[in-house]
Amino acid sequence: MIEWFADLSSGFSQAWQFSLLLSSILGVIVGVVIGVVPGLGPAMAIALAIPLTYSLGPLVAISLMLGIYKGGTYGGSISAILINTPGTPAAAATTLDGYPLALKGQSGKALNIALIASVIGDAIGIFFLCILAQPLAAIALKFGPTELASLLLFALTVIAALSGNSLLKGLIAAGIGMLLGTIGMDNVAGLTRFTFGFIALDDGLQIIPMVIGLFAMAEILKQAEQIVKHDKGALLPAPNTPSDNVATLPDIKRCTPNFLTSSVIGTAIGALPGTGSTTAAYLSYAVARRRSKNPEEFGKGSIEGLAAAESGNNAVCGGALIPMMTLGIPGDVVTAILMSALTVHGIHVGPLIFQNNREFVFTIFGLLLLSVVALYFVGRASIAAFRRMSLLPQAIIMPIVLMLCIIGAYSTNYSLMDVWVMLLFGLIGYIMIKLDIPLPPLIIAFVLTPQWEQSMRLALMMSSGDFTTFVTKPISLGFLLLTLFVIVNVARSSIRKGRAIP
């Protein structure tokens, strides 16, 4: 333990070199700016930055890329709050309460809560990375197809907590999401499904055009409807009181349980390869809503919901580095790119990294903390500028948002097909809003379905079609019991609501 503290202290002191500090701040600034633009995100930014780091030392290069990672993850929340357009898929959950807060004239408060949640989520994720990397990685290593299938079934069941006032409408949205998730190549049989002859659909629908369409384009259509009715469109109102511009001490105190709980959820989800920050954000949001004393406020401008979503998706950053550093298995797309960048610079991650590059590992821990500090100050400096931009009339903002939507969708694969997908889902999202069908269940079901289907089929193939394999393995059984618990709770709540209606 003493040796561990000594190594950690040495790593932190090395991280505070001027060159590393400068590269971290630069990375955070680049990440925030790119994260705001729908469809770009930290993965693309880091991929583009790798060639620029060839002439840099490994520590300077990784410092720059970690800064981009942190800044990009937070940056997605800015556009989600101000214009209802998630800059990254993970920020889709942020729109649920972030944008309603902005419509109440509390955009400054929402941005500050999101920043604090991001910093706390990052810090807690890094804390767990530092002290629990190897134990958590050992648990994640035990997750085979059977355990993963049960985990994802549990996550899909939690969609019921996001279904608003109508369980039926939530299930309809989830069903649509699961159906859309089956489009493309069947990874087990190697056959294409529901592509209707479009080669561009062989890899399935891309989530970025979908998210941009469902949230941003649908909002543009909604605002256009108001403008056609001789209205100026919904303006983001100016703050009513000075407290609307800041996160007050009572606000922070109210959100603290969600900061902590969601950060732990995000870290745990991040440590499981392939689940990702989108899943963590929605699960954190669902748990916060279930635990809240005021669940009816969620989706209407709840700072608790905003805090949960942002803490959860930012904590994934630290969690996703756990399997990458200790197992050589990237936790998400960004860590896969980071792993490639480390390899380029001669650093090979995996079980032996603590033996071969122990000092480098602890310096990375220090760089992660440095990037969080940089994120806080860069975020604070940028809030005022972004908030002033949001006070423009929607009739001016929405054409700009439309342009960003098209750029974001096209930049996914540089294909017009993605632009058409974005426009189609904009119409679908608009219709769903009109019918009061919630959007989040569709997104999370779409994200989880391919992996759930693959894990389920692989588990059954390994057990020769024996379904009892899901109850004979302790981890799998645990998740199935949690699933049953959620179903019973949702059913009881629905029955009580039905009895309460006169």
Coordinates of C-alpha atoms in Angstrom, one line a residue:
M1 CA 0.0 0.0 0.0
I2 CA 2.9 2.4 0.9
E3 CA 4.5 1.6 -2.5
W4 CA 1.2 2.3 -4.2
F5 CA 0.9 5.7 -2.6
A6 CA 4.5 6.5 -3.5
D7 CA 3.9 5.6 -7.1
L8 CA 0.7 7.6 -7.3
S9 CA 2.4 10.6 -5.7
S10 CA 5.2 10.3 -8.2
G11 CA 2.8 10.0 -11.1
F12 CA 0.8 13.1 -10.0
S13 CA 4.0 15.2 -9.6
Q14 CA 5.2 14.2 -13.1
A15 CA 1.9 15.1 -14.6
W16 CA 2.2 18.7 -13.5
Q17 CA 5.0 19.6 -15.9
F18 CA 4.4 22.7 -18.0
S19 CA 4.4 20.9 -21.3
L20 CA 1.8 18.4 -20.1
L21 CA -0.3 21.1 -18.5
L22 CA -0.3 23.1 -21.7
S23 CA -1.2 20.0 -23.9
S24 CA -4.0 19.0 -21.5
I25 CA -5.6 22.5 -21.5
L26 CA -5.3 22.6 -25.3
G27 CA -6.9 19.2 -25.6
V28 CA -9.8 20.1 -23.3
I29 CA -10.5 23.3 -25.4
V30 CA -10.4 21.3 -28.6
G31 CA -12.6 18.6 -27.1
V32 CA -15.2 21.1 -25.8
V33 CA -15.5 22.9 -29.2
I34 CA -15.7 19.6 -31.1
G35 CA -18.1 18.1 -28.6
V36 CA -20.6 20.9 -29.1
V37 CA -20.9 20.1 -32.9
P38 CA -23.4 17.3 -33.4
G39 CA -21.9 14.2 -34.9
L40 CA -18.2 14.9 -34.4
G41 CA -17.3 14.0 -30.8
P42 CA -14.1 12.9 -29.0
A43 CA -13.6 9.7 -31.0
M44 CA -13.2 11.6 -34.3
A45 CA -11.1 14.3 -32.7
I46 CA -8.7 11.9 -31.2
A47 CA -8.4 9.9 -34.4
L48 CA -7.6 13.1 -36.3
A49 CA -5.1 14.1 -33.6
I50 CA -3.0 10.9 -33.7
P51 CA -1.0 11.8 -36.8
L52 CA -0.2 15.2 -35.2
T53 CA 1.3 13.5 -32.1
Y54 CA 3.9 11.4 -34.0
S55 CA 6.6 14.0 -33.3
L56 CA 5.6 14.4 -29.6
G57 CA 6.6 12.4 -26.6
P58 CA 4.3 9.7 -25.4
L59 CA 3.2 11.6 -22.3
V60 CA 2.6 14.9 -24.2
A61 CA 0.6 12.9 -26.8
I62 CA -1.5 11.1 -24.3
S63 CA -2.1 14.3 -22.3
L64 CA -3.4 16.0 -25.4
M65 CA -5.7 13.1 -26.2
L66 CA -7.0 12.6 -22.7
G67 CA -7.9 16.3 -22.7
I68 CA -9.8 15.9 -25.9
Y69 CA -11.6 12.9 -24.4
K70 CA -12.7 14.7 -21.3
G71 CA -13.6 18.0 -23.1
G72 CA -15.5 16.2 -25.9
T73 CA -17.6 14.2 -23.5
Y74 CA -18.6 17.3 -21.6
G75 CA -19.0 19.5 -24.7
G76 CA -21.8 17.3 -26.0
S77 CA -23.9 18.5 -23.0
I78 CA -23.7 22.2 -24.0
S79 CA -25.6 21.8 -27.3
A80 CA -27.9 19.3 -25.6
I81 CA -28.9 21.9 -23.0
L82 CA -29.0 25.0 -25.2
I83 CA -30.5 23.8 -28.5
N84 CA -31.8 20.3 -27.6
T85 CA -29.2 18.8 -29.9
P86 CA -26.9 16.3 -28.2
G87 CA -23.3 16.9 -29.4
T88 CA -22.5 13.2 -28.7
P89 CA -24.8 10.2 -28.4
A90 CA -24.1 10.0 -24.6
A91 CA -25.6 13.5 -24.2
A92 CA -29.0 12.4 -25.5
A93 CA -30.0 11.7 -21.9
T94 CA -28.9 15.3 -21.0
T95 CA -31.5 16.8 -23.3
L96 CA -34.3 15.2 -21.2
D97 CA -33.9 17.8 -18.4
G98 CA -31.2 20.1 -19.7
Y99 CA -33.3 21.7 -22.5
P100 CA -36.5 22.1 -20.3
L101 CA -34.3 24.0 -17.8
A102 CA -33.1 26.3 -20.6
L103 CA -36.7 26.9 -21.6
K104 CA -37.3 28.1 -18.0
G105 CA -34.6 30.7 -18.3
Q106 CA -32.2 28.5 -16.3
S107 CA -29.6 27.7 -19.0
G108 CA -26.8 29.1 -16.8
K109 CA -27.8 26.9 -13.9
A110 CA -28.1 23.8 -16.2
L111 CA -24.7 24.4 -17.8
N112 CA -23.1 24.8 -14.3
I113 CA -24.8 21.7 -13.0
A114 CA -23.7 19.7 -16.1
L115 CA -20.1 21.0 -15.6
I116 CA -20.0 20.1 -11.9
A117 CA -21.6 16.7 -12.6
S118 CA -19.0 16.1 -15.4
V119 CA -16.1 17.0 -13.1
I120 CA -17.4 14.9 -10.2
G121 CA -18.2 11.9 -12.5
D122 CA -14.7 12.1 -14.0
A123 CA -13.0 12.4 -10.6
I124 CA -14.9 9.4 -9.2
G125 CA -14.2 7.4 -12.3
I126 CA -10.5 8.2 -12.0
F127 CA -10.6 7.3 -8.3
F128 CA -11.9 3.9 -9.0
L129 CA -9.5 3.5 -11.9
C130 CA -6.6 4.2 -9.5
I131 CA -7.5 1.9 -6.7
L132 CA -9.8 -0.8 -8.2
A133 CA -8.4 -1.3 -11.7
Q134 CA -7.3 -4.9 -11.3
P135 CA -10.2 -6.2 -9.1
L136 CA -12.9 -4.7 -11.4
A137 CA -11.0 -6.0 -14.4
A138 CA -11.0 -9.5 -12.9
I139 CA -14.8 -9.3 -12.5
A140 CA -15.3 -8.0 -16.0
L141 CA -13.1 -10.9 -17.3
K142 CA -15.7 -13.3 -15.9
F143 CA -18.5 -11.9 -18.1
G144 CA -19.0 -14.4 -20.9
P145 CA -22.0 -14.3 -23.3
T146 CA -24.4 -15.7 -20.7
E147 CA -23.6 -13.1 -18.1
L148 CA -23.6 -10.3 -20.7
A149 CA -27.0 -11.4 -22.1
S150 CA -28.5 -11.2 -18.6
L151 CA -26.9 -7.8 -17.9
L152 CA -28.2 -6.4 -21.2
L153 CA -31.7 -7.9 -20.6
F154 CA -31.7 -6.1 -17.2
A155 CA -30.7 -2.8 -18.9
L156 CA -33.5 -3.2 -21.5
T157 CA -36.0 -3.8 -18.7
V158 CA -34.9 -0.6 -17.0
I159 CA -36.4 1.2 -20.1
A160 CA -39.7 0.9 -18.3
A161 CA -38.4 3.5 -15.9
L162 CA -37.9 5.9 -18.8
S163 CA -41.4 5.4 -20.3
G164 CA -42.9 8.5 -18.9
N165 CA -46.6 8.4 -17.8
S166 CA -47.5 5.5 -20.1
L167 CA -45.8 2.1 -19.8
L168 CA -47.5 1.0 -23.1
K169 CA -46.0 4.0 -25.0
G170 CA -42.6 3.3 -23.5
L171 CA -42.8 -0.3 -24.6
I172 CA -43.9 0.7 -28.1
A173 CA -40.8 3.0 -28.3
A174 CA -38.5 0.2 -27.0
G175 CA -40.0 -2.2 -29.5
I176 CA -39.3 0.2 -32.4
G177 CA -35.7 0.6 -31.1
M178 CA -35.2 -3.2 -30.9
L179 CA -36.6 -3.7 -34.4
L180 CA -34.2 -1.0 -35.8
G181 CA -31.3 -2.6 -33.9
T182 CA -31.7 -5.8 -36.0
I183 CA -31.1 -4.0 -39.3
G184 CA -27.8 -4.9 -41.0
M185 CA -25.4 -7.8 -40.8
D186 CA -26.2 -10.7 -38.5
N187 CA -22.9 -11.1 -36.7
V188 CA -23.6 -14.7 -35.8
A189 CA -25.0 -16.1 -39.1
G190 CA -23.3 -13.6 -41.4
L191 CA -26.4 -12.7 -43.3
T192 CA -28.0 -9.2 -43.9
R193 CA -31.5 -8.4 -42.5
F194 CA -34.0 -5.7 -43.4
T195 CA -31.6 -3.8 -45.7
F196 CA -34.1 -3.7 -48.6
G197 CA -31.3 -3.8 -51.1
F198 CA -29.4 -0.7 -49.7
I199 CA -25.7 -1.6 -49.4
A200 CA -25.3 1.3 -47.0
L201 CA -27.5 -0.5 -44.5
D202 CA -25.3 -3.6 -44.4
D203 CA -23.6 -2.2 -41.3
G204 CA -26.9 -1.2 -39.7
L205 CA -28.2 2.2 -38.9
Q206 CA -25.7 4.7 -37.5
I207 CA -26.6 6.0 -34.1
I208 CA -25.3 9.6 -34.6
P209 CA -27.7 10.4 -37.5
M210 CA -30.5 8.8 -35.6
V211 CA -29.9 10.8 -32.4
I212 CA -29.4 14.0 -34.4
G213 CA -32.7 13.3 -36.2
L214 CA -34.8 12.3 -33.2
F215 CA -33.7 15.2 -31.0
A216 CA -32.4 18.0 -33.1
M217 CA -34.4 17.7 -36.4
A218 CA -37.6 16.9 -34.4
E219 CA -37.1 20.1 -32.4
I220 CA -36.4 22.1 -35.6
L221 CA -39.8 20.8 -37.0
K222 CA -41.5 21.7 -33.8
Q223 CA -40.1 25.2 -33.8
A224 CA -40.9 25.6 -37.5
E225 CA -44.5 24.8 -36.8
Q226 CA -44.6 27.7 -34.3
I227 CA -43.0 30.1 -36.8
V228 CA -45.5 29.1 -39.5
K229 CA -48.2 30.0 -37.0
H230 CA -46.9 33.5 -37.0
D231 CA -44.9 33.0 -33.9
K232 CA -41.2 33.9 -33.5
G233 CA -40.5 30.4 -32.2
A234 CA -39.6 29.5 -28.6
L235 CA -37.0 31.9 -27.3
L236 CA -34.8 30.7 -24.5
P237 CA -35.9 33.2 -21.9
A238 CA -33.4 35.4 -20.0
P239 CA -32.8 34.5 -16.3
N240 CA -35.5 35.7 -13.9
T241 CA -33.1 35.9 -10.9
P242 CA -29.3 35.8 -10.5
S243 CA -29.7 32.3 -9.1
D244 CA -30.9 31.1 -12.5
N245 CA -27.4 31.7 -13.8
V246 CA -25.5 29.6 -11.2
A247 CA -25.6 26.3 -9.4
T248 CA -26.5 27.4 -5.8
L249 CA -25.4 25.5 -2.7
P250 CA -28.9 24.0 -2.2
D251 CA -28.8 22.9 -5.8
I252 CA -25.5 21.1 -5.3
K253 CA -26.6 19.6 -2.0
R254 CA -29.8 18.3 -3.7
C255 CA -27.8 16.7 -6.5
T256 CA -25.0 15.3 -4.4
P257 CA -26.6 11.8 -4.0
N258 CA -27.1 11.6 -7.8
F259 CA -23.5 12.8 -8.4
L260 CA -22.2 10.0 -6.3
T261 CA -24.6 7.2 -7.3
S262 CA -24.5 7.9 -11.0
S263 CA -20.7 8.1 -11.0
V264 CA -20.5 4.7 -9.5
I265 CA -22.9 3.3 -12.0
G266 CA -21.0 5.0 -14.9
T267 CA -17.7 3.6 -13.7
A268 CA -19.1 0.0 -13.4
I269 CA -20.7 0.2 -16.8
G270 CA -17.5 1.6 -18.3
A271 CA -15.5 -1.3 -16.9
L272 CA -17.7 -3.7 -19.0
P273 CA -16.4 -3.6 -22.6
G274 CA -19.0 -2.5 -25.2
T275 CA -21.7 -1.1 -23.0
G276 CA -20.6 2.6 -23.3
S277 CA -21.6 6.0 -22.0
T278 CA -25.0 6.1 -23.6
T279 CA -26.1 3.1 -21.6
A280 CA -24.6 4.5 -18.5
A281 CA -26.3 7.9 -18.9
Y282 CA -29.8 6.3 -19.3
L283 CA -29.3 3.8 -16.5
S284 CA -28.1 6.5 -14.2
Y285 CA -31.1 8.6 -15.2
A286 CA -33.5 5.7 -14.6
V287 CA -32.0 5.0 -11.2
A288 CA -32.2 8.7 -10.2
R289 CA -35.8 8.9 -11.2
R290 CA -36.7 5.8 -9.3
R291 CA -35.0 7.1 -6.1
S292 CA -36.2 10.7 -6.4
K293 CA -38.8 12.2 -4.1
N294 CA -40.1 14.2 -7.0
P295 CA -40.1 11.8 -10.0
E296 CA -42.8 13.8 -11.8
E297 CA -40.2 16.6 -12.3
F298 CA -38.0 14.4 -14.5
G299 CA -38.3 15.3 -18.1
K300 CA -39.6 18.7 -17.2
G301 CA -36.4 20.4 -16.0
S302 CA -35.1 18.4 -13.0
I303 CA -31.6 19.3 -11.9
E304 CA -31.4 15.8 -10.4
G305 CA -32.0 14.2 -13.7
L306 CA -29.5 16.4 -15.4
A307 CA -26.9 15.7 -12.7
A308 CA -27.5 11.9 -13.0
A309 CA -27.1 11.8 -16.7
E310 CA -24.0 13.9 -16.8
S311 CA -22.3 12.2 -13.9
G312 CA -23.0 8.7 -15.3
N313 CA -21.8 9.4 -18.8
N314 CA -18.6 11.2 -17.7
A315 CA -17.7 8.5 -15.1
V316 CA -17.5 6.0 -18.0
C317 CA -14.3 7.7 -19.1
G318 CA -12.4 6.4 -16.1
G319 CA -14.3 3.1 -16.1
A320 CA -13.6 2.4 -19.7
L321 CA -9.9 2.8 -19.1
I322 CA -9.9 -0.1 -16.6
P323 CA -10.2 -3.0 -19.1
M324 CA -8.0 -1.1 -21.5
M325 CA -5.1 -0.6 -19.1
T326 CA -5.3 -4.0 -17.3
L327 CA -6.6 -6.4 -20.0
G328 CA -5.9 -4.7 -23.3
I329 CA -9.6 -4.7 -24.0
P330 CA -11.0 -1.2 -24.9
G331 CA -14.1 -0.3 -23.0
D332 CA -15.5 1.9 -25.8
V333 CA -14.7 3.4 -29.2
V334 CA -12.6 6.2 -27.7
T335 CA -10.4 3.9 -25.6
A336 CA -9.9 1.7 -28.6
I337 CA -8.5 4.7 -30.5
L338 CA -6.4 5.7 -27.4
M339 CA -5.0 2.1 -27.2
S340 CA -4.0 2.4 -30.9
A341 CA -2.3 5.7 -30.1
L342 CA -0.4 4.2 -27.2
T343 CA 0.8 1.4 -29.4
V344 CA 2.0 3.9 -32.0
H345 CA 4.1 5.5 -29.2
G346 CA 5.5 2.1 -28.1
I347 CA 3.3 1.5 -25.0
H348 CA 1.5 -1.8 -25.0
V349 CA -1.4 -2.0 -22.6
G350 CA -2.5 -5.3 -20.9
P351 CA -1.9 -7.4 -17.8
L352 CA 1.9 -6.8 -17.9
I353 CA 1.7 -3.0 -18.1
F354 CA 2.0 -2.6 -14.3
Q355 CA 5.3 -4.6 -14.5
N356 CA 6.8 -3.1 -17.7
N357 CA 5.6 0.5 -17.5
R358 CA 4.4 1.0 -13.9
E359 CA 5.7 4.6 -13.7
F360 CA 4.0 5.5 -17.0
V361 CA 0.7 4.1 -15.8
F362 CA 0.7 6.2 -12.6
T363 CA 1.7 9.2 -14.7
I364 CA -1.4 8.6 -16.8
F365 CA -3.5 8.6 -13.6
G366 CA -2.0 12.0 -12.8
L367 CA -2.7 13.2 -16.3
L368 CA -6.3 12.1 -16.0
L369 CA -6.7 14.2 -12.8
L370 CA -5.0 17.1 -14.6
S371 CA -7.4 17.0 -17.4
V372 CA -10.4 17.1 -15.0
V373 CA -8.9 20.3 -13.4
A374 CA -8.4 21.8 -16.8
L375 CA -12.0 20.8 -17.8
Y376 CA -13.4 22.7 -14.8
F377 CA -11.7 26.0 -15.6
V378 CA -12.2 25.7 -19.4
G379 CA -15.8 24.8 -18.8
R380 CA -16.4 27.8 -16.4
A381 CA -14.8 30.2 -18.9
S382 CA -16.9 28.9 -21.8
I383 CA -20.3 28.9 -20.1
A384 CA -21.0 32.6 -20.4
A385 CA -20.1 32.7 -24.1
F386 CA -22.3 29.7 -25.0
R387 CA -25.2 31.0 -22.8
R388 CA -25.2 34.4 -24.6
M389 CA -25.4 32.6 -28.0
S390 CA -28.5 30.8 -26.7
L391 CA -30.4 34.0 -26.2
L392 CA -30.7 34.6 -29.9
P393 CA -34.3 34.0 -31.4
Q394 CA -34.9 30.4 -32.4
A395 CA -35.8 31.6 -35.9
I396 CA -32.1 32.5 -36.2
I397 CA -30.7 29.6 -34.2
M398 CA -32.6 26.8 -35.9
P399 CA -31.2 27.3 -39.4
I400 CA -27.8 27.2 -37.9
V401 CA -28.7 24.0 -36.0
L402 CA -30.1 22.5 -39.3
M403 CA -26.7 23.2 -40.9
L404 CA -24.9 21.6 -38.0
C405 CA -27.3 18.6 -38.2
I406 CA -26.5 18.0 -41.8
I407 CA -22.8 18.4 -41.3
G408 CA -22.9 16.1 -38.2
A409 CA -24.9 13.4 -40.0
Y410 CA -22.7 13.6 -43.2
S411 CA -19.4 13.5 -41.3
T412 CA -20.3 10.1 -39.7
N413 CA -19.4 8.2 -42.8
Y414 CA -19.2 10.9 -45.4
S415 CA -22.4 9.5 -46.9
L416 CA -25.6 11.2 -48.0
M417 CA -27.4 8.1 -46.8
D418 CA -26.8 9.2 -43.2
V419 CA -28.2 12.6 -44.0
W420 CA -31.4 11.0 -45.3
V421 CA -31.5 8.8 -42.2
M422 CA -31.2 11.9 -40.1
L423 CA -34.0 13.6 -41.9
L424 CA -36.2 10.5 -41.7
F425 CA -35.7 10.2 -38.0
G426 CA -36.4 13.9 -37.6
L427 CA -39.9 13.2 -39.0
I428 CA -40.3 10.1 -36.8
G429 CA -39.2 12.0 -33.7
Y430 CA -41.6 14.8 -34.5
I431 CA -44.5 12.4 -34.9
M432 CA -43.5 10.6 -31.6
I433 CA -43.5 13.9 -29.8
K434 CA -46.9 14.7 -31.1
L435 CA -48.2 11.3 -30.0
D436 CA -46.4 11.7 -26.6
I437 CA -44.3 8.6 -27.2
P438 CA -41.0 8.9 -25.3
L439 CA -37.8 9.0 -27.3
P440 CA -35.2 7.6 -24.8
P441 CA -36.5 4.0 -24.8
L442 CA -36.1 3.9 -28.6
I443 CA -32.5 5.0 -28.4
I444 CA -31.4 2.7 -25.6
A445 CA -33.1 -0.3 -27.1
F446 CA -31.4 0.4 -30.4
V447 CA -28.0 0.6 -28.7
L448 CA -28.4 -2.6 -26.7
T449 CA -30.3 -4.9 -29.0
P450 CA -27.4 -6.0 -31.3
Q451 CA -25.1 -6.9 -28.5
W452 CA -28.0 -8.6 -26.5
E453 CA -29.0 -10.7 -29.4
Q454 CA -25.5 -11.7 -30.2
S455 CA -24.7 -12.6 -26.5
M456 CA -28.0 -14.5 -26.2
R457 CA -27.4 -16.6 -29.3
L458 CA -23.8 -17.3 -28.4
A459 CA -24.8 -18.4 -24.9
L460 CA -27.4 -20.8 -26.3
M461 CA -24.9 -22.2 -28.9
M462 CA -22.4 -22.8 -26.1
S463 CA -25.0 -24.6 -24.0
S464 CA -26.5 -26.6 -27.0
G465 CA -29.8 -24.7 -26.7
D466 CA -30.2 -25.2 -22.9
F467 CA -31.9 -22.1 -21.4
T468 CA -31.0 -23.2 -17.9
T469 CA -27.5 -21.9 -18.5
F470 CA -28.9 -18.4 -17.6
V471 CA -29.9 -19.5 -14.1
T472 CA -27.0 -21.9 -13.3
K473 CA -24.4 -19.2 -13.4
P474 CA -24.4 -16.9 -10.3
I475 CA -23.7 -13.5 -12.1
S476 CA -26.3 -14.2 -14.8
L477 CA -28.9 -15.3 -12.1
G478 CA -28.2 -12.2 -10.2
F479 CA -29.1 -9.9 -13.1
L480 CA -32.2 -12.0 -13.9
L481 CA -33.4 -11.5 -10.3
L482 CA -32.8 -7.8 -10.7
T483 CA -34.8 -7.9 -13.9
L484 CA -37.7 -9.6 -12.2
F485 CA -37.5 -7.1 -9.4
V486 CA -37.8 -4.2 -11.9
I487 CA -40.7 -5.9 -13.7
V488 CA -42.6 -6.5 -10.4
N489 CA -42.0 -2.9 -9.3
V490 CA -43.2 -1.4 -12.6
A491 CA -46.3 -3.6 -12.6
R492 CA -47.1 -2.6 -9.0
S493 CA -46.7 1.1 -9.8
S494 CA -48.9 0.8 -12.9
I495 CA -51.7 -1.0 -10.9
R496 CA -51.5 1.7 -8.2
K497 CA -51.8 4.5 -10.8
G498 CA -54.7 2.7 -12.4
R499 CA -56.6 2.5 -9.0
A500 CA -55.8 6.2 -8.3
I501 CA -57.6 7.3 -11.5
P502 CA -61.3 8.0 -10.7

